mmCIF file of C-alpha atoms in Angstrom:
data_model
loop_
_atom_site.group_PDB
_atom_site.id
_atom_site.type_symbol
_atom_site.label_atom_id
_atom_site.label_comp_id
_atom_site.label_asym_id
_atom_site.label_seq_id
_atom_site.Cartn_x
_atom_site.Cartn_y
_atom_site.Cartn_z
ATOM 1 C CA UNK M 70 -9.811 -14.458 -4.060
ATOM 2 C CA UNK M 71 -6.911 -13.392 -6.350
ATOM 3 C CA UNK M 72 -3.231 -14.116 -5.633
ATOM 4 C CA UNK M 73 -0.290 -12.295 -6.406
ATOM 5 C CA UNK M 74 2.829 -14.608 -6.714
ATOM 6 C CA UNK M 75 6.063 -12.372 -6.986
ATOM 7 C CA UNK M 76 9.226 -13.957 -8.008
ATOM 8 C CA UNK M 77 12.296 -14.346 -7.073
ATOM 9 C CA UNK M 78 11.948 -13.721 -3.429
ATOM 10 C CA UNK M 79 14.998 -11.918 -3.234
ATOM 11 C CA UNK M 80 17.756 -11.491 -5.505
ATOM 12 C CA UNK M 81 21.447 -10.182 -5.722
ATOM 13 C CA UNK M 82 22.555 -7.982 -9.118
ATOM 14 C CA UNK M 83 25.181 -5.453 -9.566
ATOM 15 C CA UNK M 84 25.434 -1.957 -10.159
ATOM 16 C CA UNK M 85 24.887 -1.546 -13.909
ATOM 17 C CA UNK M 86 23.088 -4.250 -14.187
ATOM 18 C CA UNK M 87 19.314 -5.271 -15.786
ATOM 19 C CA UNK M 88 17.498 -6.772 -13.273
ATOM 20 C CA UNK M 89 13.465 -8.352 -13.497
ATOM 21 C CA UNK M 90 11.234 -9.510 -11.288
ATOM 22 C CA UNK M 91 7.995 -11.044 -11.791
ATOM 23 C CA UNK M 92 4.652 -11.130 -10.737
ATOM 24 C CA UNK M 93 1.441 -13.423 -11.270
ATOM 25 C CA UNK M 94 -1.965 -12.831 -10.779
ATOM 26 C CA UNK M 95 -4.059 -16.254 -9.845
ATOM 27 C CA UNK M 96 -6.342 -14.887 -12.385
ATOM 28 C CA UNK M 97 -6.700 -12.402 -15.408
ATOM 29 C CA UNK M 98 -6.442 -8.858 -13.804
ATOM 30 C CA UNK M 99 -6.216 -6.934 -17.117
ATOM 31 C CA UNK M 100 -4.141 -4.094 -16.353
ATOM 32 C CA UNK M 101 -4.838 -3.299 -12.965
ATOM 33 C CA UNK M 102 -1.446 -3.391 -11.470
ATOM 34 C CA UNK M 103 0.887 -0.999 -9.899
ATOM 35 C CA UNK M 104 4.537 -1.563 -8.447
ATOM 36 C CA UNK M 105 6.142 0.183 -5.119
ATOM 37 C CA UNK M 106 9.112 0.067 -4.108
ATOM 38 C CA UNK M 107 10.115 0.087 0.087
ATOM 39 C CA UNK M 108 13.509 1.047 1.509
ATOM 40 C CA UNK M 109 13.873 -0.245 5.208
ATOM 41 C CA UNK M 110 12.651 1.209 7.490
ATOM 42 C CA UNK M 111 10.032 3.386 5.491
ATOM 43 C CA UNK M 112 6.908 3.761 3.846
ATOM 44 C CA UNK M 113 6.047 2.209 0.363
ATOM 45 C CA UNK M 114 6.797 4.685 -2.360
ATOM 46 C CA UNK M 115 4.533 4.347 -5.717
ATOM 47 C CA UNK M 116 6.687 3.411 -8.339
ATOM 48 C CA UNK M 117 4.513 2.598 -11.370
ATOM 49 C CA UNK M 118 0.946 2.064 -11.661
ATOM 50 C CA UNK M 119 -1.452 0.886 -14.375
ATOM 51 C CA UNK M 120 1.175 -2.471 -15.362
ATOM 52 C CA UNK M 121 3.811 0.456 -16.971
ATOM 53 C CA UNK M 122 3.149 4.249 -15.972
ATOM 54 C CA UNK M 123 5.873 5.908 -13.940
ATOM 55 C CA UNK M 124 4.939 7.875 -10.731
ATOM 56 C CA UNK M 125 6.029 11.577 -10.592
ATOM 57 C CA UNK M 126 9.987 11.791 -10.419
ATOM 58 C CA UNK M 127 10.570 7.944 -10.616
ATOM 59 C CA UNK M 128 13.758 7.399 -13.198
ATOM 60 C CA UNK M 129 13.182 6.302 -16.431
ATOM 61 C CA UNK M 130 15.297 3.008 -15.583
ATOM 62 C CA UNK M 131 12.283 1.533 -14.271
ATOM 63 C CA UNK M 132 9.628 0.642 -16.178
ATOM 64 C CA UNK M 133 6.918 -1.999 -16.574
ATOM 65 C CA UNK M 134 5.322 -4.644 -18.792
ATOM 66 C CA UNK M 135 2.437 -7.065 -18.647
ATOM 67 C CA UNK M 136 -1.302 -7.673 -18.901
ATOM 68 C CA UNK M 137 -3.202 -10.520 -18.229
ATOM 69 C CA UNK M 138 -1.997 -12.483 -14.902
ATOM 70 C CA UNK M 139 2.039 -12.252 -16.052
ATOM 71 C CA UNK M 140 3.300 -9.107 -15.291
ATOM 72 C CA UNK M 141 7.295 -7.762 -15.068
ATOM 73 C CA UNK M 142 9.101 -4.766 -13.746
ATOM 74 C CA UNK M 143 12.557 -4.137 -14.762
ATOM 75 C CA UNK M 144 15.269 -2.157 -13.736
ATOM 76 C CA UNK M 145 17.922 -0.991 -16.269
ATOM 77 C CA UNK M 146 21.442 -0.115 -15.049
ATOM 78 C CA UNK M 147 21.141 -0.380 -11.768
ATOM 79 C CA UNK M 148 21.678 2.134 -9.417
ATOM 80 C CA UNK M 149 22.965 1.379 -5.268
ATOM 81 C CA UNK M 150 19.616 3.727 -4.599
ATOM 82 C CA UNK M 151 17.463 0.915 -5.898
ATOM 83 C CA UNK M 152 18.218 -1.089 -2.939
ATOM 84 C CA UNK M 153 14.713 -2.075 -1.641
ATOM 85 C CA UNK M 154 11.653 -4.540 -1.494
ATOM 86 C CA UNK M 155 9.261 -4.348 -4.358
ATOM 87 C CA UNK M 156 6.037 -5.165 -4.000
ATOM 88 C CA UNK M 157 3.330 -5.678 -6.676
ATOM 89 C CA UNK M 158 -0.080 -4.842 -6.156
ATOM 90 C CA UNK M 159 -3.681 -5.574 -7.596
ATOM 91 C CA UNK M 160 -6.659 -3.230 -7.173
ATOM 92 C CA UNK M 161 -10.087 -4.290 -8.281
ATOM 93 C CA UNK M 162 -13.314 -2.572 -8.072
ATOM 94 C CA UNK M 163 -14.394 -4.877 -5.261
ATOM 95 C CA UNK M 164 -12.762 -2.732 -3.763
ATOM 96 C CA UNK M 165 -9.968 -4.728 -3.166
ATOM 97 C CA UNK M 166 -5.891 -4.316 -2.928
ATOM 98 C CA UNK M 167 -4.168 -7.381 -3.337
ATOM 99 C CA UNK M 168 -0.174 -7.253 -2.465
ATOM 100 C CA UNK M 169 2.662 -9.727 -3.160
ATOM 101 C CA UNK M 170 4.838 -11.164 -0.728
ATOM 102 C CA UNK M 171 7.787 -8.782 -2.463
ATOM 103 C CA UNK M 172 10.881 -9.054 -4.231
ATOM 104 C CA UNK M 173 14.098 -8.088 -1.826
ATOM 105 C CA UNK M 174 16.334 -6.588 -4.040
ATOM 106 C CA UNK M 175 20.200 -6.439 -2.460
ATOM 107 C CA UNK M 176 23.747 -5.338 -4.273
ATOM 108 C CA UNK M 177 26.622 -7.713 -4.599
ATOM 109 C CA UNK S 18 3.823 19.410 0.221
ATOM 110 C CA UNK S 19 1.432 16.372 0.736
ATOM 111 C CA UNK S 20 1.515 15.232 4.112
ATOM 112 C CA UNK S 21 0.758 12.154 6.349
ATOM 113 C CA UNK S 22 1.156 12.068 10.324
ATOM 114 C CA UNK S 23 -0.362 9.119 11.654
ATOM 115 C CA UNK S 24 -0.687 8.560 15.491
ATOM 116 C CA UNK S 25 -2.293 6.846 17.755
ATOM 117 C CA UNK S 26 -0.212 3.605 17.958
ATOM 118 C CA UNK S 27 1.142 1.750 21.110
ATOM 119 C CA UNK S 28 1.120 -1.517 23.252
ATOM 120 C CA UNK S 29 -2.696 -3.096 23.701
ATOM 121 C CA UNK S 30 -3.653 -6.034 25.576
ATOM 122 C CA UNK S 31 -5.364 -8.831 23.011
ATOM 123 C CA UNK S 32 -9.220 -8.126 23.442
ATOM 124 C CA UNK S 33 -8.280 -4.220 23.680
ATOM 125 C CA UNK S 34 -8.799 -1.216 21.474
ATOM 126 C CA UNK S 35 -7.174 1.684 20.169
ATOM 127 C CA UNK S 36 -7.705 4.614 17.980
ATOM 128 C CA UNK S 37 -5.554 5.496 15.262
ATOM 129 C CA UNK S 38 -5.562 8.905 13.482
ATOM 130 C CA UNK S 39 -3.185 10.147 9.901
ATOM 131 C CA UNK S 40 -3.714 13.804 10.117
ATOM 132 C CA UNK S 41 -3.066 14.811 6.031
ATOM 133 C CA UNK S 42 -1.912 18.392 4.631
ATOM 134 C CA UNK S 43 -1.114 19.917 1.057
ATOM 135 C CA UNK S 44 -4.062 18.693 -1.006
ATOM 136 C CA UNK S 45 -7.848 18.934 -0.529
ATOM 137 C CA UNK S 46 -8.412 16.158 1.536
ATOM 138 C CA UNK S 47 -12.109 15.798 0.876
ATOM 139 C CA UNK S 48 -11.470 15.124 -2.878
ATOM 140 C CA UNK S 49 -9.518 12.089 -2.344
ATOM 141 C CA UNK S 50 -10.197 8.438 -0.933
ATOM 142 C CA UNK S 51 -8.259 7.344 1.772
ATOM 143 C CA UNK S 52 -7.188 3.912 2.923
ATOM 144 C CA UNK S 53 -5.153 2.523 5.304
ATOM 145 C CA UNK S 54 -2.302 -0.633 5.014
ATOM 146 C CA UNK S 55 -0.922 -2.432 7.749
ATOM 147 C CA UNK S 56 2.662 -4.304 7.548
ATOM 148 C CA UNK S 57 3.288 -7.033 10.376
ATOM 149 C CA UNK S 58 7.236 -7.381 11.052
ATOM 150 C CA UNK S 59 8.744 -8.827 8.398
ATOM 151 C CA UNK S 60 5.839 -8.915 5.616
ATOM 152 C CA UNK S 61 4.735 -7.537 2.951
ATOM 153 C CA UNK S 62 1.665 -4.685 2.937
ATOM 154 C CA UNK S 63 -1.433 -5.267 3.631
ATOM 155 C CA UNK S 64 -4.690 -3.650 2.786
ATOM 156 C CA UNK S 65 -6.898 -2.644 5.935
ATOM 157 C CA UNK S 66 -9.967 -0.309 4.642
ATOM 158 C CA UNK S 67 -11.329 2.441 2.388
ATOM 159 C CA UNK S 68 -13.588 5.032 2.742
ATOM 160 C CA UNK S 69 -14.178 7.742 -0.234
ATOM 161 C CA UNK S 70 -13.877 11.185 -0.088
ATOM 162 C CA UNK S 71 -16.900 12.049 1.411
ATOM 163 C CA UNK S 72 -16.994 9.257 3.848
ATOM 164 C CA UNK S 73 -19.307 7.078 2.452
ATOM 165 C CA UNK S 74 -19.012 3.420 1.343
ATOM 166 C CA UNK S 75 -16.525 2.271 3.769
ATOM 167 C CA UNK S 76 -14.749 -1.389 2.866
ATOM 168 C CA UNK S 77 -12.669 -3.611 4.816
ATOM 169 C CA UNK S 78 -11.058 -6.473 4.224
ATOM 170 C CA UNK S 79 -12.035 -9.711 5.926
ATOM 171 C CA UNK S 80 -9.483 -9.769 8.775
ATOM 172 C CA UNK S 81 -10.365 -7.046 10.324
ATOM 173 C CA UNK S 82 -14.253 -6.503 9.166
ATOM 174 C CA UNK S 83 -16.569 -6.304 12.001
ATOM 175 C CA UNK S 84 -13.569 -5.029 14.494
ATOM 176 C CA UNK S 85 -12.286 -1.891 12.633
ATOM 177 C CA UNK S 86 -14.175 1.477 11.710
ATOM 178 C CA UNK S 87 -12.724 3.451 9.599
ATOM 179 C CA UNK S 88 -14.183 7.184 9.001
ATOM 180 C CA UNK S 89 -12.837 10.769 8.550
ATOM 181 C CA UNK S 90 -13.324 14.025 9.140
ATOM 182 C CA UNK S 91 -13.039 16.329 6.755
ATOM 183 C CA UNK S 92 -13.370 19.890 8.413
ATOM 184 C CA UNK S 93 -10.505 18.299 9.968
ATOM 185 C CA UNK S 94 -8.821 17.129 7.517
ATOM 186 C CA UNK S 95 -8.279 13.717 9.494
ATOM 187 C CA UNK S 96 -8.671 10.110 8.527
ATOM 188 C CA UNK S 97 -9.135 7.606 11.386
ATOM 189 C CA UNK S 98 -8.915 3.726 12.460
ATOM 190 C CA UNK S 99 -11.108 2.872 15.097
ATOM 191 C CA UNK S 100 -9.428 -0.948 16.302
ATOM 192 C CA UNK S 101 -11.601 -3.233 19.045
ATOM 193 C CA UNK S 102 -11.323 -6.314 19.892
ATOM 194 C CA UNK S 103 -7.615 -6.587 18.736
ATOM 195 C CA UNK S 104 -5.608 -9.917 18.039
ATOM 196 C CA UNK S 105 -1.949 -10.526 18.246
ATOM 197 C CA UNK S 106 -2.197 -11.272 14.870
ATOM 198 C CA UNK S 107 -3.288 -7.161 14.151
ATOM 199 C CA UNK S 108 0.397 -6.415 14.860
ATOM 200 C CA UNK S 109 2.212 -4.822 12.852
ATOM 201 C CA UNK S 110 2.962 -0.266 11.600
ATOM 202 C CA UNK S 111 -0.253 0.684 10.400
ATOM 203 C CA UNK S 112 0.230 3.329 7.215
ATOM 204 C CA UNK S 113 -2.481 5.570 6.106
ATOM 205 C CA UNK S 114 -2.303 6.056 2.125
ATOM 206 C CA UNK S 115 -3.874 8.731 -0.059
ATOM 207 C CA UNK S 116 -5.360 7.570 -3.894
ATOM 208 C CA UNK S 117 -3.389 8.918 -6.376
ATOM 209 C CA UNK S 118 -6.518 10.234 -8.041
ATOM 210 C CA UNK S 119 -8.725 13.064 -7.820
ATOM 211 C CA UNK S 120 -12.709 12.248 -6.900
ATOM 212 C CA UNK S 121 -12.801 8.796 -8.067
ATOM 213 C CA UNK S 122 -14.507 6.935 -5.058
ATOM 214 C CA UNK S 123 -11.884 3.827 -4.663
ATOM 215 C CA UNK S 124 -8.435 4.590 -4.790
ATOM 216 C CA UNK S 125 -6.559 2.908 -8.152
ATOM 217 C CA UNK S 126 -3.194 3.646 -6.912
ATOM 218 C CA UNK S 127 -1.511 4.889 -3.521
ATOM 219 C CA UNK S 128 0.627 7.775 -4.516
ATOM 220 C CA UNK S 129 1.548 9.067 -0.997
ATOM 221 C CA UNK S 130 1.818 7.516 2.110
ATOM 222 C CA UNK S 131 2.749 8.438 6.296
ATOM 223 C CA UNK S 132 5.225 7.203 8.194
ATOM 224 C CA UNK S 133 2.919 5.013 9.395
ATOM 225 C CA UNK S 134 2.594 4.336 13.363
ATOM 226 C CA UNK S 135 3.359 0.892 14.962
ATOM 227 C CA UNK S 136 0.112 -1.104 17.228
ATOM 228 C CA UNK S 137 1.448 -4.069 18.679
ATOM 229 C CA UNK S 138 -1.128 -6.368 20.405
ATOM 230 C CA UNK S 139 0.494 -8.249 23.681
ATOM 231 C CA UNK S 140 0.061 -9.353 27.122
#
């Protein structure tokens, strides 16, 4: 079965600042990955799908990069509303839909 | 509006069952696959089932194949979980998700999803 390994489990960043976390696919998934992004205490919200396509209404600030079993999503300048877990996830045509453990994102 | 009310959710005794239900509103419900994604406290997501628009093909993943039916109804324009013989370990809020595109059998995405409604397994 395919793995998704996200990394760092959690990390601390300003406001303003880049920020990129990682994910890796235990093997090649080609471009079947999407990103979503959970505030506490709520659902997950689709942030980009496809490795790098934004969602409806998600800010260009996001975006993402990758093919293969390396994969990235970066935030640029960020924003005290980006305070979350993201999670990466792998659809195949099994069907199956593989999550990461997630990425807990906090403010210094 | 797209919308997502699951219910159903509660305190079961292991070996029990329950019957979950995501009632869905603002899009034609019978074009779109379905699935539903549990999330134990503390973890990340975690795919339960899928059934297609029209209700055939259901998949599940191997923790909970065998115990779980999922099916919907689409005069109704409800999706349901059907849960037996239930495990500590099927703790956790159970979300229902909608695919983010139209008539393709297997979701590729999960653009919207409920609020979700918590099972927790326990003596």
């Amino acid at each position: 079965d395919i793995q998704m390994t996200q990394s760092p489990s959690s990390l601390s960043a300003s406001v303003g600042d880049s920020v990129t976390i990682t994910c890796q696919a235990s093997h090649d998934i080609s471009v079947s990955l999407n990103w979503y992004q959970q505030k506490p205490g709520k659902a997950p919200k689709l942030l980009i799908y496809d490795v790098s396509n934004l969602d409806t209404g998600v800010p260009s600030r996001f975006s993402g990069s990758g093919s293969g079993t390396d994969f990235t999503l970066t935030i640029n300048s960020l924003q005290p509303e980006d305070i979350a877990t993201y999670y990466c996830q792998h659809y195949n045509n099994v069907p199956q839909y593989i999550f990461g453990q997630g990425t807990k994102l906090e403010i210094k | 509006e797209v919308q997502l009310v699951e219910s159903g959710g509660g305190l079961v005794q292991p070996g029990g069952s329950l019957r979950l239900s995501c009632a869905a509103s603002g899009f034609t419900f019978s074009s779109y696959a379905m699935t539903w994604v549990r999330q134990a406290p503390g973890k990340g997501p975690e795919w339960v089932s899928v059934i297609s628009g029209s209700g055939t093909m259901p998949y599940y993943a191997d923790a909970v194949k065998g115990r779980f039916t999922i099916s919907r109804d689409n005069s109704k324009n409800t999706l349901y979980l059907e849960m037996n013989s239930l495990r500590a370990e099927d703790t956790a809020i159970y979300y229902c998700a909608k695919s983010g595109i139209v008539l393709m059998m297997y979701p590729r995405r999960l653009d919207q999803w409920g609020q979700g409604t918590l099972v927790t397994v326990s003596s």
